[in-house]
Short mmCIF file of C-alpha atoms and ligand atoms in Angstrom, two decimals:
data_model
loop_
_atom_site.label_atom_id
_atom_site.label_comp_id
_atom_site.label_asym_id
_atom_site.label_seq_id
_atom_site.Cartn_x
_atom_site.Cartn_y
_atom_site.Cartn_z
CA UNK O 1 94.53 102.55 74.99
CA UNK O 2 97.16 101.50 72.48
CA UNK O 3 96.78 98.18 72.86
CA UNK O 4 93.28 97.41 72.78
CA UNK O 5 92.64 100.50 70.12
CA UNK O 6 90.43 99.25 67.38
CA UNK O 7 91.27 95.60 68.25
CA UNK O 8 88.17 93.03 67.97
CA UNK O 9 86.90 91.92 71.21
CA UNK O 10 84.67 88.93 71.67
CA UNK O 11 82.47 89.21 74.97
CA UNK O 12 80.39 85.88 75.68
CA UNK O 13 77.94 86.72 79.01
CA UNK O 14 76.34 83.79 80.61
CA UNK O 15 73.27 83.57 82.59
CA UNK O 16 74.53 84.87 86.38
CA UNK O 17 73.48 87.62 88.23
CA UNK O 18 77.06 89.39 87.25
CA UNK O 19 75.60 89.91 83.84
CA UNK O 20 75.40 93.63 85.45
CA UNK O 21 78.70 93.69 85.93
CA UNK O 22 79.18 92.48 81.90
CA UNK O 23 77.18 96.16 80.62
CA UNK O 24 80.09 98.29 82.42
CA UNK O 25 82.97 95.94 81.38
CA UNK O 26 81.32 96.47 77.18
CA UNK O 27 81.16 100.27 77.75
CA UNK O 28 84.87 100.35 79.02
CA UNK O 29 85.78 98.67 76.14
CA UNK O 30 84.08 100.87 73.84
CA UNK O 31 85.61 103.91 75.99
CA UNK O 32 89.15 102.12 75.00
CA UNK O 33 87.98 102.44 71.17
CA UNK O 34 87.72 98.07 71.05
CA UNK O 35 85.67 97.17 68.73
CA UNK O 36 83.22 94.85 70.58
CA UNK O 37 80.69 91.45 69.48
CA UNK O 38 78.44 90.08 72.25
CA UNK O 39 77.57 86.49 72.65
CA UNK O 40 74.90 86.25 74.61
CA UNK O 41 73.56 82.38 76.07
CA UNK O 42 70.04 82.30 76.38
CA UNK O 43 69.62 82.22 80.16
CA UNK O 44 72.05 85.28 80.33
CA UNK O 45 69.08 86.75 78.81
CA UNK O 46 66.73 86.46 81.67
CA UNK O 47 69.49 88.75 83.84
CA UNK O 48 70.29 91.48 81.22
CA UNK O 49 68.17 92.44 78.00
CA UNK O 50 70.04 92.08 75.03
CA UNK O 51 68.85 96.02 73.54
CA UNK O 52 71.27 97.11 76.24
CA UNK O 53 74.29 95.25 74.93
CA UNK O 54 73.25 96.07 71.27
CA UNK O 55 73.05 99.71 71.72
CA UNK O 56 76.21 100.26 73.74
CA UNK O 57 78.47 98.03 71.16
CA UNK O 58 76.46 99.32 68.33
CA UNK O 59 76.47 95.64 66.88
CA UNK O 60 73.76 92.63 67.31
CA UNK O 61 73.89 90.05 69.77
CA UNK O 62 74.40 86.68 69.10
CA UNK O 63 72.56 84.29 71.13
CA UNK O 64 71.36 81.63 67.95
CA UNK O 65 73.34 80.72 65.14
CA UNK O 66 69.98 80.20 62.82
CA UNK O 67 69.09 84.25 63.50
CA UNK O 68 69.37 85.75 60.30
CA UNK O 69 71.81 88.94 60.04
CA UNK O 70 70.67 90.62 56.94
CA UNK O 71 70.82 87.30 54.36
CA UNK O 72 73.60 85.63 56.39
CA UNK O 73 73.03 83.46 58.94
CA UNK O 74 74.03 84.51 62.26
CA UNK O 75 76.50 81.03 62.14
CA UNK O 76 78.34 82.52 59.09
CA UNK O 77 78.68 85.60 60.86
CA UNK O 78 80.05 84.67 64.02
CA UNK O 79 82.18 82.21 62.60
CA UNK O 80 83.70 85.27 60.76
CA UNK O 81 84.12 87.08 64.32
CA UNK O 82 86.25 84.58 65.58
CA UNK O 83 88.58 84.54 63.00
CA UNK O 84 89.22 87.97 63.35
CA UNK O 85 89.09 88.12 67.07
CA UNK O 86 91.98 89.22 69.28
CA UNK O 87 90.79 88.49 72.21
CA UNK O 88 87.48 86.51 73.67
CA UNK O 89 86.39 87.27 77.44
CA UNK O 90 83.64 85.02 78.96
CA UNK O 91 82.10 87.46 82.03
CA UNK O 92 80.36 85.80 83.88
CA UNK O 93 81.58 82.64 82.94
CA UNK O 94 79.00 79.72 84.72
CA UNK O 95 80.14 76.01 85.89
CA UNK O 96 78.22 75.35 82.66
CA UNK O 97 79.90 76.85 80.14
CA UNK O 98 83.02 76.08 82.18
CA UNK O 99 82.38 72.69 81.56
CA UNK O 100 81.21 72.42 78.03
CA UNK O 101 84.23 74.18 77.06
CA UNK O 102 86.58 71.58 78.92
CA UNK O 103 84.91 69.21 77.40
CA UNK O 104 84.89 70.60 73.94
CA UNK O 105 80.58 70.60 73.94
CA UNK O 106 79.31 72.63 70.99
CA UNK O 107 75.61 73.46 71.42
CA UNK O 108 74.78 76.82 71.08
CA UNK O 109 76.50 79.57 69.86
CA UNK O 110 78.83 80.90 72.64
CA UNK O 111 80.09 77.56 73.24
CA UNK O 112 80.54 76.99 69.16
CA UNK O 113 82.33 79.90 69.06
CA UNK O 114 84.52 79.30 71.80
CA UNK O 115 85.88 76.08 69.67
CA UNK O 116 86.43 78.55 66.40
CA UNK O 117 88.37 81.31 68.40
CA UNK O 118 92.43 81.08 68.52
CA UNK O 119 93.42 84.19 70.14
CA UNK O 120 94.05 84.53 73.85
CA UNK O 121 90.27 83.45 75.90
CA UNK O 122 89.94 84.80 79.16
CA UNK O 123 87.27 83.06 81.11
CA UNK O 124 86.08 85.15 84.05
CA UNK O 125 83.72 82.41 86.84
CA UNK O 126 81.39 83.86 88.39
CA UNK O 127 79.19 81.69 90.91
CA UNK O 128 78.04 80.34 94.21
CA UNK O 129 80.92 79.36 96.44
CA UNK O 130 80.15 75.86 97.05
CA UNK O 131 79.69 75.52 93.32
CA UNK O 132 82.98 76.94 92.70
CA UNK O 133 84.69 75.08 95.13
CA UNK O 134 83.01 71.49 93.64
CA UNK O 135 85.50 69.19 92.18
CA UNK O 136 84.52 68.77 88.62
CA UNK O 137 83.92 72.62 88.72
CA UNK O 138 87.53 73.39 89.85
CA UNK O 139 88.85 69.93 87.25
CA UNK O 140 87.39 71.96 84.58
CA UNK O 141 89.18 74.95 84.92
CA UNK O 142 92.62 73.26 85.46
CA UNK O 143 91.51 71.47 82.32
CA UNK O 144 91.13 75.01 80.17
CA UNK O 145 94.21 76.32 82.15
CA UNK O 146 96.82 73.63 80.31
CA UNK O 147 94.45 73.89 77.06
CA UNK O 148 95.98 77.90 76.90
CA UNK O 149 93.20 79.72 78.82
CA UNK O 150 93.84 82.70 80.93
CA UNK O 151 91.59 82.30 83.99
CA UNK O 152 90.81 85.44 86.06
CA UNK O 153 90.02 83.81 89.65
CA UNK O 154 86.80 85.73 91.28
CA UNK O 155 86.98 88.01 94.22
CA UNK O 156 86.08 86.53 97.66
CA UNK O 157 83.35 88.19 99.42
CA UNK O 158 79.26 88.01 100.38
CA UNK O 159 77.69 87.18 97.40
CA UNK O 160 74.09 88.21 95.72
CA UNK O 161 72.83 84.51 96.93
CA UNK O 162 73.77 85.27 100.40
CA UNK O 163 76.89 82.98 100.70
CA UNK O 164 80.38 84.34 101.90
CA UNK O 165 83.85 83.13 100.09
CA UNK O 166 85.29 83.09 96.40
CA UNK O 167 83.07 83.42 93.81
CA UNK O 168 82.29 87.22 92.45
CA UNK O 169 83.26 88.44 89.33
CA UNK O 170 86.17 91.13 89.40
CA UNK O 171 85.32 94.49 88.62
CA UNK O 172 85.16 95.37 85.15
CA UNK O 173 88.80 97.80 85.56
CA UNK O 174 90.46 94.78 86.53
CA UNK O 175 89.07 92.64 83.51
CA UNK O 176 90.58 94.72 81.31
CA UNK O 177 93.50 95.35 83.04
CA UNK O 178 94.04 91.38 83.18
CA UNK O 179 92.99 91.81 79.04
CA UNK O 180 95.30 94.44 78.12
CA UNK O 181 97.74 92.57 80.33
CA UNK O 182 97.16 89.98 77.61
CA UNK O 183 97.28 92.14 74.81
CA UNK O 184 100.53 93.97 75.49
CA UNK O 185 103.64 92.97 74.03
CA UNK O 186 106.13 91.30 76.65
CA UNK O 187 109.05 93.70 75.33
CA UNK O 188 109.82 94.14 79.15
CA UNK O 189 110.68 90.55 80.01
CA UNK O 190 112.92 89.83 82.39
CA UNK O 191 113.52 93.40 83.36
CA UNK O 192 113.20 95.11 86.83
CA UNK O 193 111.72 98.14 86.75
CA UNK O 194 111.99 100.51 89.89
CA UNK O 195 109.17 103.34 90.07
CA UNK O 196 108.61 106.04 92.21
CA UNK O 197 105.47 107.78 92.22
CA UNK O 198 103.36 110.47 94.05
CA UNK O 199 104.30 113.37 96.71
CA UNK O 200 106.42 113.04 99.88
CA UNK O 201 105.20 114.74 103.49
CA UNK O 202 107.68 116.19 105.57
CA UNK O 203 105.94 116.28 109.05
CA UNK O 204 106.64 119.62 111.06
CA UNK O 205 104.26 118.13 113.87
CA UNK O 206 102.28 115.05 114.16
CA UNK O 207 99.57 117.21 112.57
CA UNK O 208 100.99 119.07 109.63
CA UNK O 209 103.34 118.70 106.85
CA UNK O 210 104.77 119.98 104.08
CA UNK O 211 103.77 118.33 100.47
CA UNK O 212 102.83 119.46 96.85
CA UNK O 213 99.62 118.12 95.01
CA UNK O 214 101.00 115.14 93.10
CA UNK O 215 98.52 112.38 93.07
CA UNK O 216 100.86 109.44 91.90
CA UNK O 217 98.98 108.81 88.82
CA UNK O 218 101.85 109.55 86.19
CA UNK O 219 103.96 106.85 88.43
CA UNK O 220 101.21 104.33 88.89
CA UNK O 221 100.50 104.52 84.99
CA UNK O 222 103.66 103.59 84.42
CA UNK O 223 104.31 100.78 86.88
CA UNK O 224 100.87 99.42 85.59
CA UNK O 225 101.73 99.83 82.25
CA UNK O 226 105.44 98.20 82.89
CA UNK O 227 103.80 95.22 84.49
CA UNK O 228 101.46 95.05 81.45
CA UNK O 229 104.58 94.47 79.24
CA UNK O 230 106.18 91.64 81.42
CA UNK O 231 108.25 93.40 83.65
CA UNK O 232 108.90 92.85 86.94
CA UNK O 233 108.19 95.86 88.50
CA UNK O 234 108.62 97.34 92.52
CA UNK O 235 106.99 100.92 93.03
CA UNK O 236 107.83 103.17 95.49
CA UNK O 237 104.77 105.75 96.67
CA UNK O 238 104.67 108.57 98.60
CA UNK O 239 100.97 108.94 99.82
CA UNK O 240 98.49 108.65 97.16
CA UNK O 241 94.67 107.49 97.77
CA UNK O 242 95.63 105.43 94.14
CA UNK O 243 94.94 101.43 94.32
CA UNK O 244 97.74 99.43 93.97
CA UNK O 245 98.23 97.92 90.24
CA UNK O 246 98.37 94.29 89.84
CA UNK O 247 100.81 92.02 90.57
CA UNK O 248 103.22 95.35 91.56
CA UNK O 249 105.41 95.22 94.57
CA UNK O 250 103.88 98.66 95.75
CA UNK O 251 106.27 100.08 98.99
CA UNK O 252 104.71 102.93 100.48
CA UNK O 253 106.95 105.92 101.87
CA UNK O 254 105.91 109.06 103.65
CA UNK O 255 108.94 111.44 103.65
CA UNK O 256 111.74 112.21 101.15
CA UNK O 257 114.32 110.08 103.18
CA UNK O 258 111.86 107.04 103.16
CA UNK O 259 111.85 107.30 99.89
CA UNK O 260 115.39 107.31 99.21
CA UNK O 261 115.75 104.35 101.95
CA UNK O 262 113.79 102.05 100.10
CA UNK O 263 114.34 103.67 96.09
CA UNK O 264 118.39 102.65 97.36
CA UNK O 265 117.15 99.73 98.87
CA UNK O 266 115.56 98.31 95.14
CA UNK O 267 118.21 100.18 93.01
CA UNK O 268 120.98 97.61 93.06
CA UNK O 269 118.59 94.98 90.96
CA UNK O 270 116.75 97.39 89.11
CA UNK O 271 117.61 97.72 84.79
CA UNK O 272 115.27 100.67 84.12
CA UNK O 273 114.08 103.08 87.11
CA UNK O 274 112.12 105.76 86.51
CA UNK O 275 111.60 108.47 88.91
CA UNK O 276 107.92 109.90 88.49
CA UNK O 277 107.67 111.54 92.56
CA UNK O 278 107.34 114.79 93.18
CA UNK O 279 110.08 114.64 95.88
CA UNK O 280 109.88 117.48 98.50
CA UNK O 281 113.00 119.44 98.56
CA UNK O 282 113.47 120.22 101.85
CA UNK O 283 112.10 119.10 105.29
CA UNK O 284 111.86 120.87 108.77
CA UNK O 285 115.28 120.44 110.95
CA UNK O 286 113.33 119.69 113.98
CA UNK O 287 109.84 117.87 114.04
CA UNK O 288 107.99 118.84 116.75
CA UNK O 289 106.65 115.93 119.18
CA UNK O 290 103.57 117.73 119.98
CA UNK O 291 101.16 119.85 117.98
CA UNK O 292 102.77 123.27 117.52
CA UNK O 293 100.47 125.96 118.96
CA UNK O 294 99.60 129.51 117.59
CA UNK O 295 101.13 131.84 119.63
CA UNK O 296 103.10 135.47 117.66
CA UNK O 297 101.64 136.46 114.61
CA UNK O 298 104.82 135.52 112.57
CA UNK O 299 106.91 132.05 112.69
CA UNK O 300 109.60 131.03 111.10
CA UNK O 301 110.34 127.45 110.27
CA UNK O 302 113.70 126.16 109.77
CA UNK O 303 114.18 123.66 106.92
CA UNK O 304 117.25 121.60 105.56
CA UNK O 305 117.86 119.77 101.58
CA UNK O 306 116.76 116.74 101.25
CA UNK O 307 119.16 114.79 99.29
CA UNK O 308 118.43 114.69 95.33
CA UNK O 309 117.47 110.61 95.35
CA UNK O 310 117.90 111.11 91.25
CA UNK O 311 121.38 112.88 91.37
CA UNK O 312 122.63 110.17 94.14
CA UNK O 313 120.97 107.72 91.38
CA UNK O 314 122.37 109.23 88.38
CA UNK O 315 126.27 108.96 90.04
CA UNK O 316 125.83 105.42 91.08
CA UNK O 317 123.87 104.87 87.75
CA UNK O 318 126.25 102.16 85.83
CA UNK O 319 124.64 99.95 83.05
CA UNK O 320 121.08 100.71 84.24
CA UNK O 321 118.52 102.93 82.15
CA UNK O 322 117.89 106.45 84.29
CA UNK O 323 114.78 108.34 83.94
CA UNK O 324 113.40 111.70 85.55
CA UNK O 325 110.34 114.03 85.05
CA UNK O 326 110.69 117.89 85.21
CA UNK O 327 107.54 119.56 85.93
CA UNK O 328 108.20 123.32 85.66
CA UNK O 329 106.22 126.29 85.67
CA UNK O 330 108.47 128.50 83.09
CA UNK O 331 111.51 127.64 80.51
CA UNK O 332 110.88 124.13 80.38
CA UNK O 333 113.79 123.19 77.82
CA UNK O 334 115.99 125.00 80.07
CA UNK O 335 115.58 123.40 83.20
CA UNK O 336 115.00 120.18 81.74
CA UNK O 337 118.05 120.00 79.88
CA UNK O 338 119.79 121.18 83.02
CA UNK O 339 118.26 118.43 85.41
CA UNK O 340 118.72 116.02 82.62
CA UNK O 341 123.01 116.73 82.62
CA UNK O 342 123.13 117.36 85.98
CA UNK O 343 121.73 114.12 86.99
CA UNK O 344 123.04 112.05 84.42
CA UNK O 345 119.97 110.63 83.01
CA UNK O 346 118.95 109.28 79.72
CA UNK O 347 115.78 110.67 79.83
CA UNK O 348 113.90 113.54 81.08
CA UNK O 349 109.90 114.14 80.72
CA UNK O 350 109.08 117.17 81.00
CA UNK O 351 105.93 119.32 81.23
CA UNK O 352 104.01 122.82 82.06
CA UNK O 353 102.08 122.91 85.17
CA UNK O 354 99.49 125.25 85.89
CA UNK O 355 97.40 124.31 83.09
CA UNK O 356 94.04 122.24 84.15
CA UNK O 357 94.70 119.17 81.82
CA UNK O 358 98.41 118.61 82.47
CA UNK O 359 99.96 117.94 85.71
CA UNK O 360 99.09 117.56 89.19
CA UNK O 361 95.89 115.66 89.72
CA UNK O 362 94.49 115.60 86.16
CA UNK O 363 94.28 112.32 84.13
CA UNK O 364 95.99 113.73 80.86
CA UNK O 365 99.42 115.31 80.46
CA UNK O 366 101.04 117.42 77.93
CA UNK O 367 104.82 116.27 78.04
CA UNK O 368 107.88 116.92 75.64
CA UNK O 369 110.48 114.21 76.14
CA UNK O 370 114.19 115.55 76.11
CA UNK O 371 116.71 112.62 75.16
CA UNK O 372 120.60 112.65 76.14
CA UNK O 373 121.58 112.93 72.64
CA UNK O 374 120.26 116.67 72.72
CA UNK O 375 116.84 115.48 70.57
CA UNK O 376 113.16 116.18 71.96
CA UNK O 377 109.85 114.78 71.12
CA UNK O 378 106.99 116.76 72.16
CA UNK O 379 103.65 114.99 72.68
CA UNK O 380 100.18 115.91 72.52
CA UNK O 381 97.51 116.05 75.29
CA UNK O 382 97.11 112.27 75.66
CA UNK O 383 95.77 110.19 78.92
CA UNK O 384 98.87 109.31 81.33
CA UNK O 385 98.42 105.48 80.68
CA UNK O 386 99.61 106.28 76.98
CA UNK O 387 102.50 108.59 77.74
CA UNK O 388 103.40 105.71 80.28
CA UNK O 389 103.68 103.42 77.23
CA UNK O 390 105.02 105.88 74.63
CA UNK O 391 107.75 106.28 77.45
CA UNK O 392 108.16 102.51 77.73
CA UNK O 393 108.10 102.05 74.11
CA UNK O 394 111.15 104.76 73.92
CA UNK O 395 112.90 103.20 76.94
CA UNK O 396 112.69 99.77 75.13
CA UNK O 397 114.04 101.30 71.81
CA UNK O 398 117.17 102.95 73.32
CA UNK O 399 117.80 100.41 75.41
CA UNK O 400 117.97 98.01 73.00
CA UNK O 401 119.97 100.36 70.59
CA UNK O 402 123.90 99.28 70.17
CA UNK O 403 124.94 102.56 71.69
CA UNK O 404 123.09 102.15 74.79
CA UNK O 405 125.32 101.61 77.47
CA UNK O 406 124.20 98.18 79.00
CA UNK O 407 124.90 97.08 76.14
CA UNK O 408 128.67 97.42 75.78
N1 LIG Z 1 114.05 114.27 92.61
C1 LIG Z 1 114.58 113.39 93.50
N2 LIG Z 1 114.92 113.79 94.74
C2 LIG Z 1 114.73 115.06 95.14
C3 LIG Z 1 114.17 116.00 94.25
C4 LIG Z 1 113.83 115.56 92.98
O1 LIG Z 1 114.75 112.21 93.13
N3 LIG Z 1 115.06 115.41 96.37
C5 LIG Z 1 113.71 113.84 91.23
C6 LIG Z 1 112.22 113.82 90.91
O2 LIG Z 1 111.66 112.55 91.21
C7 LIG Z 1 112.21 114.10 89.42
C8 LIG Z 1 113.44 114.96 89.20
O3 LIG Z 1 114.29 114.72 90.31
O4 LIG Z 1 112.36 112.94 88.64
C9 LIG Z 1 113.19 116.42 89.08
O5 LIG Z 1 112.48 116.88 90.21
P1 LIG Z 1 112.12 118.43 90.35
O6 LIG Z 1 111.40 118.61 91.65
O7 LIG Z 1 111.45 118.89 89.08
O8 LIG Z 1 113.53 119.11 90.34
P2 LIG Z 1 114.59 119.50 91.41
O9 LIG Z 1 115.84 118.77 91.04
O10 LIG Z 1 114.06 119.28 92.78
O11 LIG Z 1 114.82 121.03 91.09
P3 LIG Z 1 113.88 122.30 91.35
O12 LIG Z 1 112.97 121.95 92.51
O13 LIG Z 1 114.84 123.36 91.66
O14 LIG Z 1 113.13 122.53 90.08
#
C-alpha cells in the first residue's frame, strides 16, 4: 500500500498472551512491502519464540542491547532503527511498558528505544480489565496521549484470563488501518466526501429481487482510503457483507430510490462525491406483497427507470467535485466518454468486466481514468485500495488546480 511501501516499521511486542495476535499484524506488514524491526521484551518471549518473528521479517530481534549483531552491538544498531523509523507500534503494549514510557524509564531495549524514536508511536494495551481500568494504568496513558502518542483503545469482550470488558488487542487489519491512518497525508482535510458503494435490490416479492454482483469493495476502498487522508467522509451502501471502515458514517440502502433518498440527503454538504454503486436501472412497477407463485410457463415482469442519481447529481452539481465509474463490457472509451458528458462529471473510471481480476467481486481492478479535459490515464492491474488513492491523489490535484471550478 502506497503509504506504508518500503517505509521502516518498528514493532515492540510485550509479554501478553496477544503476542499471537503480534505474528499476523508483522506478516501484514510484510504483505504491505514495510520494511519491519522487532523489539522483543524478554517476558514477550515466554508467549511467542523469537525464530518466528525473525523469519517472517527476515531481520533479528532485539530483545538486549549488549547482543552482538555481526561486530556492532545490538545498542548501536537499534539506535540506528529509530532514527530511521517512520512509524513504531507497541502490540501488545502491557501496564508495564505503559508506564515506563510515561515515566520516561529506560531499562531494556524496547523501552530505550521508545525514548530514541520521533516518528508517530502507536501504543496498542492489551490486558486484564481490572488492570486496564486501574488509575495509574489509565493516568499513564493520558500521560503518553498529550506527550504525542496515538493510542489504539482495545476491543471489549471475554478475554483469554476469563474476565469480560475492555481490554483485547484489535485485530491486526485494524492496527494497520489505525497505522496507515497515521501514515497518510491529510491532503483531504476539512473536506466531505460522499460515497456510494455496492449493488442496489429491487424487490419483486418479499423473496426475490433484482441486483448485479457488485460487492462494494471499489466504494469501501475509497471511503476507507478518504478517511485515511483526513476527510470527513459519509458512505452510502447498497447491501454488501463488507465491514464498515473506521470512523465512516456508513448509511445502508437497499433499493435504487433509497439510495438516491439518502445520496440527496448528504449531497448539499458534500465537496467531492464519488459514485462507486452499481445502481440498478430499473425496478418492478408493482412489488408483490406475497411470494409470487409458479403458475404458466412464461411471465412477464413489468419494470420502470430508476432515476440516474449521477445525472440528477451532475445538474445540481455547482462548485462540488463529481465522480462516476463506468463498468462496461465492450467500447469502453465510448461509453465512458458519453456517461462522463452526459452527466457532467469531472471524472469517470472506467473498466472491462468479464475478466476474473477486474470487476465485480475481485480485489484488483484494471481501470483507465477518462478526465473532462478529453485526457485518459490508463492503469495497471493494481489492488482497489491503490486505485482508491491514485483516484484521491487525482481528485486532490484537480481540485486544487486554478481552473477547477470551486475555485473561481
Ligand atoms: N448511476 C446512478 N444512478 C443510476 C444508474 C447509474 O447514479 N440509476 C451511476 C453509477 O453509480 C455510476 C455511473 O452512474 O457511477 C454509471 O453507471 P452505469 O450503470 O455504468 O451506467 P448507466 O448510466 O446506468 O448506463 P448503462 O446501464 O446504459 O450502461
Amino acid at each position: 500500500m502506497k503509504f506504508i511501501d518500503n517505509k521502516n516499521i518498528l514493532l515492540g511486542i510485550c509479554g501478553g498472551i496477544a503476542a499471537y495476535k503480534s505474528v499476523e499484524l508483522l506478516r501484514l506488514l510484510k504483505k504491505n512491502s514495510a520494511n519491519v524491526k522487532v523489539f522483543m521484551t524478554e517476558n514477550s518471549e515466554a508467549f511467542v519464540g523469537r525464530l518466528t518473528f525473525e523469519a517472517l521479517s527476515g531481520q533479528p530481534v532485539c530483545s538486549n542491547f549488549f547482543e552482538k549483531v555481526g561486530s556492532r552491538s545490538e545498542y548501536i544498531e537499534h539506535i540506528d532503527w529509530a532514527e530511521k523509523a517512520d512509524a513504531l507500534i507497541i502490540a501488545p503494549a502491557t501496564a508495564n511498558i505503559i508506564g515506563k514510557i510515561a515515566n520516561g524509564i529506560a531499562d531494556d531495549a524496547l523501552s530505550t528505544l521508545v525514548l530514541a524514536v520521533t516518528s508517530p508511536k502507536i501504543i496498542c494495551p492489551s490486558m486484564n480489565t481490572n488492570m486496564y481500568r486501574n488509575k495509574a494504568l489509565q493516568r499513564n496513558l493520558d500521560r503518553l496521549r498529550k506527550d504525542g502518542f496515538f493510542v489504539i483503545e482495545p476491543e471489549s469482550g471475554e478475554l483469554a484470563c476469563g474476565t469480560s470488558g475492555p481490554g483485547r488487542l484489535p485485530e491486526p487489519e485494524y492496527i494497520l488501518n489505525r497505522l496507515l491512518f497515521r501514515l497518510s497525508p491529510k491532503d483531504l482535510k476539512g473536506k466531505n466526501v460522499l460515497v456510494t458503494a455496492g449493488p442496489t435490490q429491487e424487490y419483486i416479492d418479499p423473496v426475490r429481487f433484482l441486483s448485479n454482483p457488485s460487492s462494494g469493495k471499489m466504494g469501501y476502498s475509497i471511503a476507507g482510503v478518504a478517511e485515511k487522508r483526513g476527510g470527513r467522509v459519509v458512505l452510502v451502501a447498497g447491501p454488501t457483507s463488507l465491514q464498515d471502515p473506521s470512523n465512516v458514517t456508513v448509511i445502508r440502502v437497499r433499493s435504487a430510490q433509497d439510495m438516491a433518498l439518502a445520496v440527496f440527503e448528504h449531497m448539499e454538504q458534500a465537496d467531492i462525491i464519488i459514485k462507486a454503486a452499481a445502481v440498478s436501472d430499473y425496478r418492478p412497477i408493482d412489488s408483490c406483497k406475497h411470494k409470487i407463485k409458479k403458475k404458466k410457463d412464461e411471465m412477464i415482469l413489468s419494470l420502470q427507470k430508476n432515476q440516474d442519481i449521477l445525472e440528477e447529481l451532475g445538474r445540481r452539481k455547482e462548485n462540488r467535485f463529481l465522480a462516476g465509474f463506468a463498468a462496461e463490457t465492450e467500447n469502453l472509451e465510448k461509453n465512458a466518454v458519453d456517461k462522463l458528458d452526459r452527466k457532467n462529471l469531472d471524472i469517470i473510471v472506467g473498466n472491462l468486466i468479464g475478466h476474473p481480476s477486474s470487476g465485480f467481486g475481485s480485489d484488483t481492478n484494471k481501470v483507465t481514468f477518462f478526465y473532462k479535459d478529453g485526457t485518459t490515464e490508463a492503469l495497471p492491474e493494481m489492488r482497489k485500495d491503490e486505485v482508491a488513492d491514485i483516484l484521491l491523489d487525482r481528485i486532490v490535484t484537480m481540485m486544487n488546480s486554478s481552473t477547477f471550478l470551486g475555485n473561481k
